[in-house]
Amino acid sequence: MFSRMAPHSRTGFARSVPELGLLLLTILVLLEGSVLRLGAASSPATQSHGAADCPKPVETHHNKTKKAFPVLSFEYDHVKMPFEISLWVLLASLMKLGFHLIPRLSNIVPESCLLIVVGLLVGCLIKLAREDVPPVLDSQFFFLCLLPPIILDAGYFLPIRPFMENLGTILMFAVVGTLWNAFFVGGLLFALCQIPQAGLDIGLLPCLLFGSIISAVDPVAVLAVFEEIHINELLHILVFGESLLNDAVTLVLYNLFEEFSEVGSVTVLDGILGVISFFIVALGGVLFGAIYGFLAAFTSRFTSHTRVIEPLFVFVYSYMAYLSAEMFHLSGIMALIACGAVTRPYIEANISHKSHTTIKYFLKMWSSVSETLIFIFLGVATVEGPHRWNWIFVTATVILCLVARVIGVGGLTYVINKFRIVKLTTKDQFIIAYGGLRGAIAFSLGFLLNKSFEMREIFLTAIITVIFFTVFVQGMTIKPLVELLAVKKKQEAKRSINEEIHTQFLDHLLTGIEDICGHYGHHHWKDKLNRFNKKYVKKFLIAGERSKEPQLIAFYHKMEMKQAIQLVESGGGSKLPSAMPSTVSMQNIQPKHQPAPPKPTERALPQLPKSREEEIRKILRTNLQRTRQRLHSYNRHTLVADPDENAFKDLILKKQKMIELDRKIKEMTMYLTVPAPHQGSPTMSRARLASGRNTDFIPAQQQKGNKKSSDPQAYNIKPASDAMPIIQVDLASPQSPDSVNLLDEIGKADRGEEQGLIMKPPPGLSGSDQHGEKEKDDWRDQQKLMRCLSDPGPGAEEDEDEPFLP
Amino acid sequence: MGAKQTRSEHDHQDLVEKTGFSVEQIQNLLKRFQQLSGNEETISREHLKSIPALANNPIRMQIIEAFFDKRNQHGNELGSYEEIGFEEFLMVMSHFRPPTLTTTTEEKETMRKEKVRFLFNMHDTDGDGKITLAEYRKVVEELLSKSGTIEQEAAKAIADAAMLEVASTNVPNMGPDDFYEGITFEHFEQILKDLEMESRMHIRFLDVNATKVHCGK
């Protein structure tokens, strides 16, 4: 925003905004340093206190002089820990804000680099203030607190379809690629160490250990960099998937080599055990994750009365999955991914819209802060050391990593392409190779090494150098390279209902063709899984009616709701931002003459002129706002005891009745032949509006009565003159083509969805022509209101289909 | 015996050129064809209907129809056959071949058009070159038909909304009295252009001679 404002404002101001940002940054950094210094200053004090404690009490007993009551005292120790943590988090968040104030910088340099630099600065400051820097990137802290949110976020929003389609490729890269990297780097480094001039004396096993640490592509770094370059989905999922799944390999290799580098030798038996261990680690992790995921989904089935804590279940179950997996030394990352991916489709069908938003935003928030903190800490830890710089070792490592990656990707792609249908081109290979970034996980693993391990310092230095190299050099240059190579970018298109229909159609078509061909291919098994899912699993895990809802309808409802939310948010007065400016409405596509059994003559409703439309929208908007104000106050307890929920349950019963009634009414001759009086006629409108309509739900009988009155236009929302803009909130009309919203509500009502009516924008409001038998439904369409209760989340348009955008 | 073999090989050579399959693939498909037809020369709709695996497919009838549709034979005829021979079977199957590494961009474009054309023909049941609202509704209904709850109104609503979207994107400035006849082939291509049909609409055809074909009857 500032960048756009700047040119217009006075030059003095324009110059000062980026400067302001920089000033802010420096102040924060200084603050951070000074506080930590203070912390350091006070802690020796406490220690001396502790030591002096013993003789002290003896003294105080003797001289119990009266001291003045301390009006204001300072005691830092007992808030030290949370205070410092909060300060770090605050620093991280403010950094994130700050970078976006300086737009030019964030275009060139990826955020991760900037954060590392900030970390370096803070580290230097701290070092200046005191002799040593506290170990901030404590491996415990990293693995237990910083990493899980990022992985959970990735797992929950993982695009399942492309992931599964490319699973073979991803696994190849993750497992075979990482193994290749580890052995190549480790082996060649060992060979290097054999050269006496190198001055290094590292055994084979430590070298291999180092190789296994440095070979893993890091999900945090990949996420951070790839998020900003927006490459196409395939490449993204390949690199990202690889970075997630190689955790199992890294774990096994690391444990194996660490274990045995102390001993000094590895036997074949150990190798075999290692392989078995790999399978156990990987599959065990996934199993844990899946179990917890199903538990979470099952729990969410019963949360219809306590909506407030729904998000908590997702977080806690997933974290438990991670911790349980870590407990058994299984792959926690894979557990988290499995848990998130498994739980998501079922939980989303069960929880309320608000909980869904909460989960989304909490995950994004935590992962964002975590990521920022990780990079800052990397910077700080770099300053801290311990370092032992060895030119040869470090440069060799960097070069070998690059070479290993390129060869690995190239070779593997050659093999993989034999099995893939959509082959990976050279450009793709280059991006995959170039995107193999190392990050904080490698550093943490190195940090975890036993302190008495002699090579630890050399290793740490080399690891940090490689991380810096990949994040800075590769991270900064990947964006221009992507542009240069004209790699396909991510499709920004929104999913439309047409695409959904045809995607499903295609799925069924391909399954059918496979069946005709007779071989059980990819589609066949997918179809079988889907059917199993629908038949058994969904019934078990999803509450109520939603378990039977076909995917297409669910998608359609989701889309409608999004549209309605958009309309409400944009104030109702303007067109939907996403809609193309078109004058096409329902009447254009409905065939004018429908051959059917006795139908009354069709009458075209005159289309509402634009001004009327505007008025209608304005009225709706004001009424909506009023409705919002009338909502109950946000007491934690009343949040769930929503009076609408009970009303919805009644509605289901009424719906049945209404369907029957409507069917009967259809057969009756209707009012359609009566020419509509002038729309603006105040008397008429007031007469209609005054007939006791309010914003309560109207039982079926009364509505039926209303329908029978003569004027079809009566049921348009008449903002007319100064007629009271009471909008009749109506829930009926399951028959109208636009009324599938109600099915949605009925369905959602079962889940106690706190939603009111869904306002049907353009088709209804434009007063478009409907068919004869549907005209009586018009008025109901047009009077549906969307009680989209408060927060749909500002990024509501942001699709969960685009998980990689923050 | 020998003469018969050379003759069938010769036929296969023609088919290779016409459809683009390899000889092994054609042989596998021939085996399957013979299995389906009970070793006769032609198959009819009943043969295809009797495949048990297809029973669960919601768009089963459309798929079967597509095999008998003359428009899918790369000719210019309309209408449908009663029975089809191996060549027609193969022609329909050829729509599902994947692109290879050597496929050029123009070839990919042609492939895509072919595949989209196939889909279009499946929707446009009366052959008038347009998918009307009624036909589109039928598509959506069929898709939802196996889902248990047959919500007629829901299907209609979805089809209407989808049609509206097509109309809005392709003919944005229609007057209130204009009537959008139906989705033409160009509009249809427009909808699907983001789906990258040439990479998605394909199945894996077996090259190896040993087919794991269970008695899929």
PDB file of C-alpha atoms in Angstrom, chain A residues 474-670:
ATOM      1  CA  GLN A 474      19.863 -20.212  -5.018  1.00  0.00           C
ATOM      2  CA  GLY A 475      16.981 -18.548  -3.273  1.00  0.00           C
ATOM      3  CA  MET A 476      17.689 -15.176  -4.776  1.00  0.00           C
ATOM      4  CA  THR A 477      18.427 -16.353  -8.264  1.00  0.00           C
ATOM      5  CA  ILE A 478      15.654 -18.859  -8.688  1.00  0.00           C
ATOM      6  CA  LYS A 479      13.084 -16.214  -9.378  1.00  0.00           C
ATOM      7  CA  PRO A 480      14.901 -14.590 -12.307  1.00  0.00           C
ATOM      8  CA  LEU A 481      15.825 -18.012 -13.583  1.00  0.00           C
ATOM      9  CA  VAL A 482      12.221 -19.094 -13.592  1.00  0.00           C
ATOM     10  CA  GLU A 483      11.396 -16.012 -15.593  1.00  0.00           C
ATOM     11  CA  LEU A 484      14.299 -16.571 -17.905  1.00  0.00           C
ATOM     12  CA  LEU A 485      13.514 -20.167 -18.609  1.00  0.00           C
ATOM     13  CA  ALA A 486       9.853 -19.350 -19.004  1.00  0.00           C
ATOM     14  CA  VAL A 487       8.834 -22.112 -16.697  1.00  0.00           C
ATOM     15  CA  LYS A 488       5.127 -22.549 -16.532  1.00  0.00           C
ATOM     16  CA  LYS A 489       3.646 -20.557 -13.746  1.00  0.00           C
ATOM     17  CA  LYS A 490       0.906 -21.446 -11.393  1.00  0.00           C
ATOM     18  CA  GLN A 491      -2.562 -21.171 -12.791  1.00  0.00           C
ATOM     19  CA  GLU A 492      -4.389 -18.447 -11.018  1.00  0.00           C
ATOM     20  CA  ALA A 493      -7.729 -19.516 -12.285  1.00  0.00           C
ATOM     21  CA  LYS A 494     -10.412 -20.130  -9.791  1.00  0.00           C
ATOM     22  CA  ARG A 495     -12.113 -23.428  -9.813  1.00  0.00           C
ATOM     23  CA  SER A 496     -15.349 -23.052 -11.583  1.00  0.00           C
ATOM     24  CA  ILE A 497     -18.347 -25.264 -11.440  1.00  0.00           C
ATOM     25  CA  ASN A 498     -17.720 -26.274 -15.023  1.00  0.00           C
ATOM     26  CA  GLU A 499     -14.254 -27.466 -14.295  1.00  0.00           C
ATOM     27  CA  GLU A 500     -15.521 -29.445 -11.369  1.00  0.00           C
ATOM     28  CA  ILE A 501     -18.216 -31.082 -13.433  1.00  0.00           C
ATOM     29  CA  HIS A 502     -15.841 -32.008 -16.164  1.00  0.00           C
ATOM     30  CA  THR A 503     -13.108 -33.179 -13.852  1.00  0.00           C
ATOM     31  CA  GLN A 504     -15.522 -35.578 -12.245  1.00  0.00           C
ATOM     32  CA  PHE A 505     -16.868 -36.603 -15.596  1.00  0.00           C
ATOM     33  CA  LEU A 506     -13.379 -37.277 -16.805  1.00  0.00           C
ATOM     34  CA  ASP A 507     -12.597 -39.373 -13.762  1.00  0.00           C
ATOM     35  CA  HIS A 508     -15.589 -41.570 -14.344  1.00  0.00           C
ATOM     36  CA  LEU A 509     -14.902 -41.735 -18.045  1.00  0.00           C
ATOM     37  CA  LEU A 510     -11.342 -42.847 -17.586  1.00  0.00           C
ATOM     38  CA  THR A 511     -12.346 -45.411 -15.006  1.00  0.00           C
ATOM     39  CA  GLY A 512     -14.944 -46.729 -17.402  1.00  0.00           C
ATOM     40  CA  ILE A 513     -12.517 -46.966 -20.274  1.00  0.00           C
ATOM     41  CA  GLU A 514     -10.052 -48.758 -18.086  1.00  0.00           C
ATOM     42  CA  ASP A 515     -12.720 -51.219 -17.140  1.00  0.00           C
ATOM     43  CA  ILE A 516     -13.571 -51.785 -20.747  1.00  0.00           C
ATOM     44  CA  CYS A 517      -9.925 -52.281 -21.523  1.00  0.00           C
ATOM     45  CA  GLY A 518      -9.825 -54.767 -18.777  1.00  0.00           C
ATOM     46  CA  HIS A 519      -6.765 -53.815 -16.868  1.00  0.00           C
ATOM     47  CA  TYR A 520      -6.857 -52.479 -13.366  1.00  0.00           C
ATOM     48  CA  GLY A 521      -5.077 -49.253 -13.638  1.00  0.00           C
ATOM     49  CA  HIS A 522      -4.633 -46.143 -11.641  1.00  0.00           C
ATOM     50  CA  HIS A 523      -8.192 -44.972 -12.106  1.00  0.00           C
ATOM     51  CA  HIS A 524      -9.749 -48.236 -11.243  1.00  0.00           C
ATOM     52  CA  TRP A 525      -8.145 -48.369  -7.854  1.00  0.00           C
ATOM     53  CA  LYS A 526      -8.837 -44.745  -7.193  1.00  0.00           C
ATOM     54  CA  ASP A 527     -12.457 -45.319  -7.995  1.00  0.00           C
ATOM     55  CA  LYS A 528     -12.581 -48.326  -5.712  1.00  0.00           C
ATOM     56  CA  LEU A 529     -11.044 -46.337  -2.910  1.00  0.00           C
ATOM     57  CA  ASN A 530     -13.537 -43.576  -3.440  1.00  0.00           C
ATOM     58  CA  ARG A 531     -16.437 -45.952  -3.276  1.00  0.00           C
ATOM     59  CA  PHE A 532     -15.126 -47.588  -0.162  1.00  0.00           C
ATOM     60  CA  ASN A 533     -14.651 -44.182   1.318  1.00  0.00           C
ATOM     61  CA  LYS A 534     -18.158 -43.134   0.497  1.00  0.00           C
ATOM     62  CA  LYS A 535     -19.762 -46.306   1.637  1.00  0.00           C
ATOM     63  CA  TYR A 536     -18.096 -46.943   4.938  1.00  0.00           C
ATOM     64  CA  VAL A 537     -15.669 -44.350   6.057  1.00  0.00           C
ATOM     65  CA  LYS A 538     -17.725 -41.270   5.447  1.00  0.00           C
ATOM     66  CA  LYS A 539     -20.731 -42.718   7.198  1.00  0.00           C
ATOM     67  CA  PHE A 540     -18.588 -43.393  10.174  1.00  0.00           C
ATOM     68  CA  LEU A 541     -16.780 -40.138  10.399  1.00  0.00           C
ATOM     69  CA  ILE A 542     -19.149 -37.516   9.172  1.00  0.00           C
ATOM     70  CA  ALA A 543     -22.118 -36.481  11.200  1.00  0.00           C
ATOM     71  CA  GLY A 544     -25.590 -36.530   9.889  1.00  0.00           C
ATOM     72  CA  GLU A 545     -26.730 -35.783   6.425  1.00  0.00           C
ATOM     73  CA  ARG A 546     -23.469 -34.534   5.129  1.00  0.00           C
ATOM     74  CA  SER A 547     -22.115 -38.016   4.855  1.00  0.00           C
ATOM     75  CA  LYS A 548     -24.320 -38.647   1.880  1.00  0.00           C
ATOM     76  CA  GLU A 549     -23.682 -35.442   0.073  1.00  0.00           C
ATOM     77  CA  PRO A 550     -22.103 -36.034  -3.281  1.00  0.00           C
ATOM     78  CA  GLN A 551     -18.972 -34.143  -3.970  1.00  0.00           C
ATOM     79  CA  LEU A 552     -20.396 -32.116  -6.785  1.00  0.00           C
ATOM     80  CA  ILE A 553     -23.177 -30.743  -4.674  1.00  0.00           C
ATOM     81  CA  ALA A 554     -20.797 -29.988  -1.841  1.00  0.00           C
ATOM     82  CA  PHE A 555     -18.581 -28.113  -4.227  1.00  0.00           C
ATOM     83  CA  TYR A 556     -21.492 -26.211  -5.637  1.00  0.00           C
ATOM     84  CA  HIS A 557     -22.661 -25.157  -2.219  1.00  0.00           C
ATOM     85  CA  LYS A 558     -19.212 -24.056  -1.311  1.00  0.00           C
ATOM     86  CA  MET A 559     -19.037 -21.932  -4.388  1.00  0.00           C
ATOM     87  CA  GLU A 560     -22.387 -20.365  -3.809  1.00  0.00           C
ATOM     88  CA  MET A 561     -21.468 -19.487  -0.316  1.00  0.00           C
ATOM     89  CA  LYS A 562     -18.276 -17.921  -1.464  1.00  0.00           C
ATOM     90  CA  GLN A 563     -20.139 -15.858  -3.975  1.00  0.00           C
ATOM     91  CA  ALA A 564     -22.608 -14.743  -1.410  1.00  0.00           C
ATOM     92  CA  ILE A 565     -19.884 -13.862   1.047  1.00  0.00           C
ATOM     93  CA  GLN A 566     -18.171 -11.857  -1.619  1.00  0.00           C
ATOM     94  CA  LEU A 567     -21.302 -10.014  -2.391  1.00  0.00           C
ATOM     95  CA  VAL A 568     -21.934  -9.186   1.207  1.00  0.00           C
ATOM     96  CA  GLU A 569     -18.391  -8.097   1.771  1.00  0.00           C
ATOM     97  CA  SER A 570     -18.264  -5.903  -1.240  1.00  0.00           C
ATOM     98  CA  GLY A 571     -21.128  -4.017   0.250  1.00  0.00           C
ATOM     99  CA  GLY A 572     -23.736  -5.489  -1.968  1.00  0.00           C
ATOM    100  CA  GLY A 573     -23.709  -2.440  -4.139  1.00  0.00           C
ATOM    101  CA  SER A 574     -21.097  -3.406  -6.609  1.00  0.00           C
ATOM    102  CA  LYS A 575     -20.837  -6.401  -8.763  1.00  0.00           C
ATOM    103  CA  LEU A 576     -18.928  -9.365  -7.601  1.00  0.00           C
ATOM    104  CA  PRO A 577     -15.299  -8.629  -8.148  1.00  0.00           C
ATOM    105  CA  SER A 578     -14.704 -11.902  -9.798  1.00  0.00           C
ATOM    106  CA  ALA A 579     -17.680 -11.954 -12.027  1.00  0.00           C
ATOM    107  CA  MET A 580     -17.100 -10.904 -15.541  1.00  0.00           C
ATOM    108  CA  PRO A 581     -19.048  -7.862 -16.454  1.00  0.00           C
ATOM    109  CA  SER A 582     -21.713  -9.521 -18.412  1.00  0.00           C
ATOM    110  CA  THR A 583     -25.326  -8.993 -18.938  1.00  0.00           C
ATOM    111  CA  VAL A 584     -26.064 -12.625 -19.245  1.00  0.00           C
ATOM    112  CA  SER A 585     -28.591 -13.811 -16.797  1.00  0.00           C
ATOM    113  CA  MET A 586     -30.665 -16.837 -16.281  1.00  0.00           C
ATOM    114  CA  GLN A 587     -33.228 -15.771 -18.755  1.00  0.00           C
ATOM    115  CA  ASN A 588     -30.725 -15.911 -21.544  1.00  0.00           C
ATOM    116  CA  ILE A 589     -30.110 -19.546 -21.161  1.00  0.00           C
ATOM    117  CA  GLN A 590     -33.513 -20.852 -20.314  1.00  0.00           C
ATOM    118  CA  PRO A 591     -35.222 -21.904 -23.467  1.00  0.00           C
ATOM    119  CA  LYS A 592     -38.219 -19.758 -23.979  1.00  0.00           C
ATOM    120  CA  HIS A 593     -40.554 -22.532 -24.884  1.00  0.00           C
ATOM    121  CA  GLN A 594     -40.577 -25.568 -22.846  1.00  0.00           C
ATOM    122  CA  PRO A 595     -42.632 -28.394 -24.176  1.00  0.00           C
ATOM    123  CA  ALA A 596     -44.479 -29.683 -21.209  1.00  0.00           C
ATOM    124  CA  PRO A 597     -47.860 -30.836 -20.025  1.00  0.00           C
ATOM    125  CA  PRO A 598     -50.433 -28.148 -19.338  1.00  0.00           C
ATOM    126  CA  LYS A 599     -48.542 -25.156 -18.254  1.00  0.00           C
ATOM    127  CA  PRO A 600     -49.837 -21.683 -17.913  1.00  0.00           C
ATOM    128  CA  THR A 601     -48.637 -19.251 -20.480  1.00  0.00           C
ATOM    129  CA  GLU A 602     -45.202 -18.078 -19.783  1.00  0.00           C
ATOM    130  CA  ARG A 603     -44.908 -14.484 -18.960  1.00  0.00           C
ATOM    131  CA  ALA A 604     -41.710 -12.743 -19.041  1.00  0.00           C
ATOM    132  CA  LEU A 605     -41.187 -10.739 -15.950  1.00  0.00           C
ATOM    133  CA  PRO A 606     -39.894  -7.396 -17.008  1.00  0.00           C
ATOM    134  CA  GLN A 607     -36.327  -7.264 -16.057  1.00  0.00           C
ATOM    135  CA  LEU A 608     -35.568  -4.919 -13.257  1.00  0.00           C
ATOM    136  CA  PRO A 609     -33.865  -1.839 -14.518  1.00  0.00           C
ATOM    137  CA  LYS A 610     -30.414  -1.181 -13.203  1.00  0.00           C
ATOM    138  CA  SER A 611     -31.448   1.516 -10.786  1.00  0.00           C
ATOM    139  CA  ARG A 612     -33.915  -0.777  -9.140  1.00  0.00           C
ATOM    140  CA  GLU A 613     -31.233  -3.343  -8.848  1.00  0.00           C
ATOM    141  CA  GLU A 614     -29.010  -0.880  -7.080  1.00  0.00           C
ATOM    142  CA  GLU A 615     -31.755   0.057  -4.716  1.00  0.00           C
ATOM    143  CA  ILE A 616     -32.433  -3.537  -3.942  1.00  0.00           C
ATOM    144  CA  ARG A 617     -28.841  -4.136  -3.183  1.00  0.00           C
ATOM    145  CA  LYS A 618     -28.622  -1.111  -0.986  1.00  0.00           C
ATOM    146  CA  ILE A 619     -31.633  -2.183   0.959  1.00  0.00           C
ATOM    147  CA  LEU A 620     -30.239  -5.632   1.368  1.00  0.00           C
ATOM    148  CA  ARG A 621     -26.989  -4.276   2.560  1.00  0.00           C
ATOM    149  CA  THR A 622     -28.492  -2.024   5.170  1.00  0.00           C
ATOM    150  CA  ASN A 623     -30.718  -4.742   6.331  1.00  0.00           C
ATOM    151  CA  LEU A 624     -27.844  -7.117   6.572  1.00  0.00           C
ATOM    152  CA  GLN A 625     -25.952  -4.686   8.697  1.00  0.00           C
ATOM    153  CA  ARG A 626     -28.887  -4.343  10.914  1.00  0.00           C
ATOM    154  CA  THR A 627     -29.143  -8.040  11.205  1.00  0.00           C
ATOM    155  CA  ARG A 628     -25.558  -8.234  12.208  1.00  0.00           C
ATOM    156  CA  GLN A 629     -26.055  -5.740  14.961  1.00  0.00           C
ATOM    157  CA  ARG A 630     -28.857  -7.766  16.269  1.00  0.00           C
ATOM    158  CA  LEU A 631     -26.694 -10.750  16.775  1.00  0.00           C
ATOM    159  CA  HIS A 632     -26.172 -11.819  20.274  1.00  0.00           C
ATOM    160  CA  SER A 633     -23.135 -10.590  22.049  1.00  0.00           C
ATOM    161  CA  TYR A 634     -20.144 -12.762  21.841  1.00  0.00           C
ATOM    162  CA  ASN A 635     -20.230 -14.537  25.073  1.00  0.00           C
ATOM    163  CA  ARG A 636     -18.330 -17.727  24.845  1.00  0.00           C
ATOM    164  CA  HIS A 637     -21.321 -19.630  25.988  1.00  0.00           C
ATOM    165  CA  THR A 638     -23.993 -17.968  23.983  1.00  0.00           C
ATOM    166  CA  LEU A 639     -21.853 -18.478  20.953  1.00  0.00           C
ATOM    167  CA  VAL A 640     -23.031 -21.985  20.759  1.00  0.00           C
ATOM    168  CA  ALA A 641     -26.538 -21.573  21.976  1.00  0.00           C
ATOM    169  CA  ASP A 642     -27.595 -19.937  18.781  1.00  0.00           C
ATOM    170  CA  PRO A 643     -31.322 -19.627  18.533  1.00  0.00           C
ATOM    171  CA  ASP A 644     -31.132 -20.161  14.816  1.00  0.00           C
ATOM    172  CA  GLU A 645     -29.864 -23.640  15.269  1.00  0.00           C
ATOM    173  CA  ASN A 646     -33.054 -24.870  16.750  1.00  0.00           C
ATOM    174  CA  ALA A 647     -35.014 -23.112  14.123  1.00  0.00           C
ATOM    175  CA  PHE A 648     -33.082 -24.960  11.507  1.00  0.00           C
ATOM    176  CA  LYS A 649     -34.000 -28.254  12.937  1.00  0.00           C
ATOM    177  CA  ASP A 650     -37.619 -27.332  12.669  1.00  0.00           C
ATOM    178  CA  LEU A 651     -36.941 -26.270   9.187  1.00  0.00           C
ATOM    179  CA  ILE A 652     -36.004 -29.713   8.069  1.00  0.00           C
ATOM    180  CA  LEU A 653     -39.418 -30.947   8.969  1.00  0.00           C
ATOM    181  CA  LYS A 654     -41.041 -28.006   7.353  1.00  0.00           C
ATOM    182  CA  LYS A 655     -39.054 -28.560   4.233  1.00  0.00           C
ATOM    183  CA  GLN A 656     -40.647 -31.878   3.631  1.00  0.00           C
ATOM    184  CA  LYS A 657     -44.037 -30.380   3.999  1.00  0.00           C
ATOM    185  CA  MET A 658     -43.181 -27.525   1.763  1.00  0.00           C
ATOM    186  CA  ILE A 659     -41.956 -29.733  -1.006  1.00  0.00           C
ATOM    187  CA  GLU A 660     -45.256 -31.493  -0.982  1.00  0.00           C
ATOM    188  CA  LEU A 661     -47.175 -28.295  -0.945  1.00  0.00           C
ATOM    189  CA  ASP A 662     -45.148 -26.792  -3.696  1.00  0.00           C
ATOM    190  CA  ARG A 663     -45.716 -29.737  -5.896  1.00  0.00           C
ATOM    191  CA  LYS A 664     -49.397 -29.397  -5.458  1.00  0.00           C
ATOM    192  CA  ILE A 665     -49.296 -25.735  -6.098  1.00  0.00           C
ATOM    193  CA  LYS A 666     -47.452 -26.227  -9.314  1.00  0.00           C
ATOM    194  CA  GLU A 667     -50.391 -27.885 -10.792  1.00  0.00           C
ATOM    195  CA  MET A 668     -52.716 -25.149  -9.906  1.00  0.00           C
ATOM    196  CA  THR A 669     -53.222 -22.327 -12.258  1.00  0.00           C
ATOM    197  CA  MET A 670     -51.414 -19.393 -11.024  1.00  0.00           C
TER     198      MET A 670
END
